[in-house]
CSV table of C-alpha atoms in Angstrom, one decimal:
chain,number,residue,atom,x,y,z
A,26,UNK,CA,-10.5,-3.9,-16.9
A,27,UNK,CA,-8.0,-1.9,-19.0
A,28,UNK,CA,-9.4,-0.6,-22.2
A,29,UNK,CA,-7.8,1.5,-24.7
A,30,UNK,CA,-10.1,4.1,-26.5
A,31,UNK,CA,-8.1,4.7,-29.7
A,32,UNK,CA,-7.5,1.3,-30.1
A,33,UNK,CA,-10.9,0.0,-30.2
A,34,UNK,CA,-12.3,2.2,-32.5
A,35,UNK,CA,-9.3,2.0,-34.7
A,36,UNK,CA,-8.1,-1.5,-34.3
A,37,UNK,CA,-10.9,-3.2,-32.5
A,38,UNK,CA,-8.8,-3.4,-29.3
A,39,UNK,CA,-5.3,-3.4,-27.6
A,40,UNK,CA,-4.0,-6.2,-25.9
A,41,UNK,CA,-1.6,-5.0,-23.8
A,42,UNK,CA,1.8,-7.2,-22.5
A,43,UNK,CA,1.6,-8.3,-18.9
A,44,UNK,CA,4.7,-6.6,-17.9
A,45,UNK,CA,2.7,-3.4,-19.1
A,46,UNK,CA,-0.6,-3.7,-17.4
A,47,UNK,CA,1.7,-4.7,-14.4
A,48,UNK,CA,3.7,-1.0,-14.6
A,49,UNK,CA,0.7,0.5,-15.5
A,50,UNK,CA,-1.5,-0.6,-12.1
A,51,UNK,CA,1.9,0.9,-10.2
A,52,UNK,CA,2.0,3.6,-11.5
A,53,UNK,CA,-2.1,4.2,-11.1
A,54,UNK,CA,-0.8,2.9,-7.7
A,55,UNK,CA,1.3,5.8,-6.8
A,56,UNK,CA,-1.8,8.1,-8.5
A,57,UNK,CA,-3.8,6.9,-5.7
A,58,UNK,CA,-1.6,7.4,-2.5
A,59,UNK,CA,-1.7,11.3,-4.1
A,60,UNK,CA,-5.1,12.0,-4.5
A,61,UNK,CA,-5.6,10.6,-0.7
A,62,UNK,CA,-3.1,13.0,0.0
A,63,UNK,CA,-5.8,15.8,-1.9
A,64,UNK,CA,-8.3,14.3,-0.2
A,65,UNK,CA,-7.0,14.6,3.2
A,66,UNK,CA,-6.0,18.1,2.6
A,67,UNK,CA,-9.7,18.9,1.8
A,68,UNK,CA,-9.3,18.5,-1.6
A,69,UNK,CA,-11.2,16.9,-4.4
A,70,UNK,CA,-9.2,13.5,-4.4
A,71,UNK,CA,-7.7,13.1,-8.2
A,72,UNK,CA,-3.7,12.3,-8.3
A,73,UNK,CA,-1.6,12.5,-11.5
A,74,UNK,CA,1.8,11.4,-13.0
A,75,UNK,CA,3.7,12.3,-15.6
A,76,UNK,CA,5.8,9.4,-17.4
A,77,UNK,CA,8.5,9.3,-19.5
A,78,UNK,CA,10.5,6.0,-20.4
A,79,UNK,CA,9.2,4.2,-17.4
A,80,UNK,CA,10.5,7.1,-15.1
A,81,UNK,CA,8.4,9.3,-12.8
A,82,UNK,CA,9.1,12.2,-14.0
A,83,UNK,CA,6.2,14.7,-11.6
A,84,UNK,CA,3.3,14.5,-9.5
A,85,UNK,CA,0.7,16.5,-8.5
A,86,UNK,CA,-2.2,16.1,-6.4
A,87,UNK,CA,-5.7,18.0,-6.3
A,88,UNK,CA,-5.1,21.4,-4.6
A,89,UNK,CA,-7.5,23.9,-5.8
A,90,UNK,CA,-9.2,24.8,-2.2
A,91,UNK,CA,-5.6,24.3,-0.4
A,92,UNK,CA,-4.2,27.2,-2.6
A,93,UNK,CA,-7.3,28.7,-3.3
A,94,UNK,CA,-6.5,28.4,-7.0
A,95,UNK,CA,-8.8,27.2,-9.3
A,96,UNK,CA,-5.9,25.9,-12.0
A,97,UNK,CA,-4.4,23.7,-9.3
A,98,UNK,CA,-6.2,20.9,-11.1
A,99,UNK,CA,-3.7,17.2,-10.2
A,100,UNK,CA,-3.3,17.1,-14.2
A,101,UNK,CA,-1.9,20.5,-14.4
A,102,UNK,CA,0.3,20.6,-11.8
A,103,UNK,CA,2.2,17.8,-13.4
A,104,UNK,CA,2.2,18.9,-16.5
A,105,UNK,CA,3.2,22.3,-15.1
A,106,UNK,CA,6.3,20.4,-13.1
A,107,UNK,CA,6.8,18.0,-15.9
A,108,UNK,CA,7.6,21.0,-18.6
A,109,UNK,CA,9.6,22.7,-16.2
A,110,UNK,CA,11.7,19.5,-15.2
A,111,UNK,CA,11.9,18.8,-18.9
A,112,UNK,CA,12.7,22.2,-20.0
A,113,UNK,CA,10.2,21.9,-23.0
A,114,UNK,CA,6.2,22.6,-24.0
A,115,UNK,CA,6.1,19.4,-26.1
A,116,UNK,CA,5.8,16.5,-23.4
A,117,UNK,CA,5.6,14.1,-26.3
A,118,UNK,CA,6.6,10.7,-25.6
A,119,UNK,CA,5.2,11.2,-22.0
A,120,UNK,CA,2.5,9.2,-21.0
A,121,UNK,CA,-0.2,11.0,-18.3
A,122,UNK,CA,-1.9,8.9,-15.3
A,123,UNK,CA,-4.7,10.2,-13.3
A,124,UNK,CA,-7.1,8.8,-11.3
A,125,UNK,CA,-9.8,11.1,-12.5
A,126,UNK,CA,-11.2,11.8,-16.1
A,127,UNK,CA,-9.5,15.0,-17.3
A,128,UNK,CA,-11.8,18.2,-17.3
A,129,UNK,CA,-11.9,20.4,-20.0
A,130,UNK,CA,-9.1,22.4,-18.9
A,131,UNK,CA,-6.5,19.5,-17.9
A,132,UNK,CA,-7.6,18.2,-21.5
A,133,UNK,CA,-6.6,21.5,-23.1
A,134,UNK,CA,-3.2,21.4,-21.4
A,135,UNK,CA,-2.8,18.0,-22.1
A,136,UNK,CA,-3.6,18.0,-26.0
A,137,UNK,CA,-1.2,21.2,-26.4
A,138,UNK,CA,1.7,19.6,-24.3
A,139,UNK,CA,1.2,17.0,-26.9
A,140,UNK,CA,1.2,14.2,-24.1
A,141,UNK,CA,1.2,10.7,-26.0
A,142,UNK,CA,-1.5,8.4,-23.8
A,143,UNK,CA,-3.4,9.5,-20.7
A,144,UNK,CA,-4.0,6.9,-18.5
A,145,UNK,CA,-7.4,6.6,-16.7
A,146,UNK,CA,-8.8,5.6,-13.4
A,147,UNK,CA,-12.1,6.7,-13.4
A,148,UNK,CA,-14.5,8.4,-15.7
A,149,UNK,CA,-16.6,11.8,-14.8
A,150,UNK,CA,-19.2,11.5,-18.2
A,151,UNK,CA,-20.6,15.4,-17.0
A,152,UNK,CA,-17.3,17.4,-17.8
A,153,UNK,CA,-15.0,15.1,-18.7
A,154,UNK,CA,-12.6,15.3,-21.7
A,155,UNK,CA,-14.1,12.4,-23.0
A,156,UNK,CA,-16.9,10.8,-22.1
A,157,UNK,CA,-18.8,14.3,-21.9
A,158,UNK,CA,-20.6,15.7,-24.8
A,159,UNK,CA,-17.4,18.0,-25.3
A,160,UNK,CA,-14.7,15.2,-25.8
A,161,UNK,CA,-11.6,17.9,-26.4
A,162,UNK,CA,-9.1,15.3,-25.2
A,163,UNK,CA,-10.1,12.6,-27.8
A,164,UNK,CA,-11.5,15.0,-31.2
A,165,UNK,CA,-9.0,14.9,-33.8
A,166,UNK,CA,-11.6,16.9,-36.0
A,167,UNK,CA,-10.2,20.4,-33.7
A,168,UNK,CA,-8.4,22.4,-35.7
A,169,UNK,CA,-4.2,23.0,-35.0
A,170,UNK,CA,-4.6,20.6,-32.0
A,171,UNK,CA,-2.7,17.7,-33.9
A,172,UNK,CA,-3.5,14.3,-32.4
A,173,UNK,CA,-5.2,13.2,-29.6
A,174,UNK,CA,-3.6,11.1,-27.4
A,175,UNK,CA,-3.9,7.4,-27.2
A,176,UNK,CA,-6.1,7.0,-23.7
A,177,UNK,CA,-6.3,3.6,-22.0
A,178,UNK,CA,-9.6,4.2,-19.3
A,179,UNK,CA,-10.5,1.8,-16.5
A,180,UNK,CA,-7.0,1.1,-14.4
A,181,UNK,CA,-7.9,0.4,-11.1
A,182,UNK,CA,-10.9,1.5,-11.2
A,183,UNK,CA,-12.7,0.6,-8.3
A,184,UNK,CA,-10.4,2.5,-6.6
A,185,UNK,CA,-10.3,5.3,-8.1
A,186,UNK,CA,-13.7,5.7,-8.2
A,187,UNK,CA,-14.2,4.8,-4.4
A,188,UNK,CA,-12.4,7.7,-3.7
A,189,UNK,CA,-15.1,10.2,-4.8
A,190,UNK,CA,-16.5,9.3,-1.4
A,191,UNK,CA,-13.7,11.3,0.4
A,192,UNK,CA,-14.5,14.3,-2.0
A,193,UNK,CA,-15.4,17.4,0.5
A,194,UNK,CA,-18.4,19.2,-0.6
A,195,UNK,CA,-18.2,22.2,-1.9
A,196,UNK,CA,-18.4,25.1,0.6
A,197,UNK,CA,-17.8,22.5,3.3
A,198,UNK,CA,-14.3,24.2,4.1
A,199,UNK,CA,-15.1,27.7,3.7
A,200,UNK,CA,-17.9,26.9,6.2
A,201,UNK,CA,-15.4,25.4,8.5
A,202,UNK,CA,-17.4,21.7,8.5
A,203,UNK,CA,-14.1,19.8,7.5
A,204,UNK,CA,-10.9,18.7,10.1
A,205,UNK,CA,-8.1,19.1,8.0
């Protein structure tokens, strides 16, 4: 089921065009092939797009433990990619899929990229940029952030959610328990 956030609590829902929904689940599609691709690198599995005009414009998978860096979060790296390919900071008009809730950091770079509509597989509710008790990604209240961005949650999300059960536990590589 696709819901869109915004929408309902501004216009009491969204019915979105077939021809949408059917670009949307492709593109949430492709989100998934790259979080396996996280997972099977030892990764937590999340996989993100960036979108402009129906065009892929970057990707990025999950690869904080791969790179041992703790910013190389799926929704960063294509924002990261996407303003470089773009050669701008203002990513509006671009539309965000990932296959994960966006933390609190990914929602910080993705309300000051001033990204037009995330697109979501599945929620996390304990640090999530929404559903947590910190909702950055959707609080228009925060002061010089300008407007959230329209968020449509629920795309596939079976699975996306099914592929929290590939998620490595944490310490699992550094303890060496993992085949990669």
């Amino acid at each position: 089921m696709i819901t869109n956030k915004k929408a309902d609590e501004k216009t009491k829902g969204l019915d979105l065009a077939r021809m949408d929904e059917a670009y949307i689940r492709d593109y949430m599609r492709r989100a998934i092939a790259l979080a396996r691709i996280a997972g099977a690198n030892g990764d937590t599995p999340v996989g993100s797009l960036v979108i402009h005009k129906r065009r892929i414009i970057t990707e990025g998978f999950e690869a904080v433990r791969k790179h041992m860096d703790i910013s190389d979060h799926a929704e960063l790296i294509a924002i990261r990619n996407a303003c470089s390919a773009l050669q701008t900071l203002d990513l509006s008009g671009c539309t965000l899929y990932t296959t994960a809730e966006p933390c609190f950091m990914c929602s910080y770079a993705i309300r000051q990229s001033h990204i037009s509509k995330v697109i979501i597989g599945g929620m996390a509710s304990k640090a999530g940029g929404i559903s947590s008790h910190h909702p950055i990604l959707v609080d228009a209240e925060i002061v010089g952030w300008g407007e959230p961005p329209d968020i449509i949650t629920g795309v596939l999300e079976g699975e996306c959610l099914a592929l929290r059960s590939q998620a490595v536990p944490a310490g699992a590589l550094a303890r060496n328990e993992v085949d990669l």
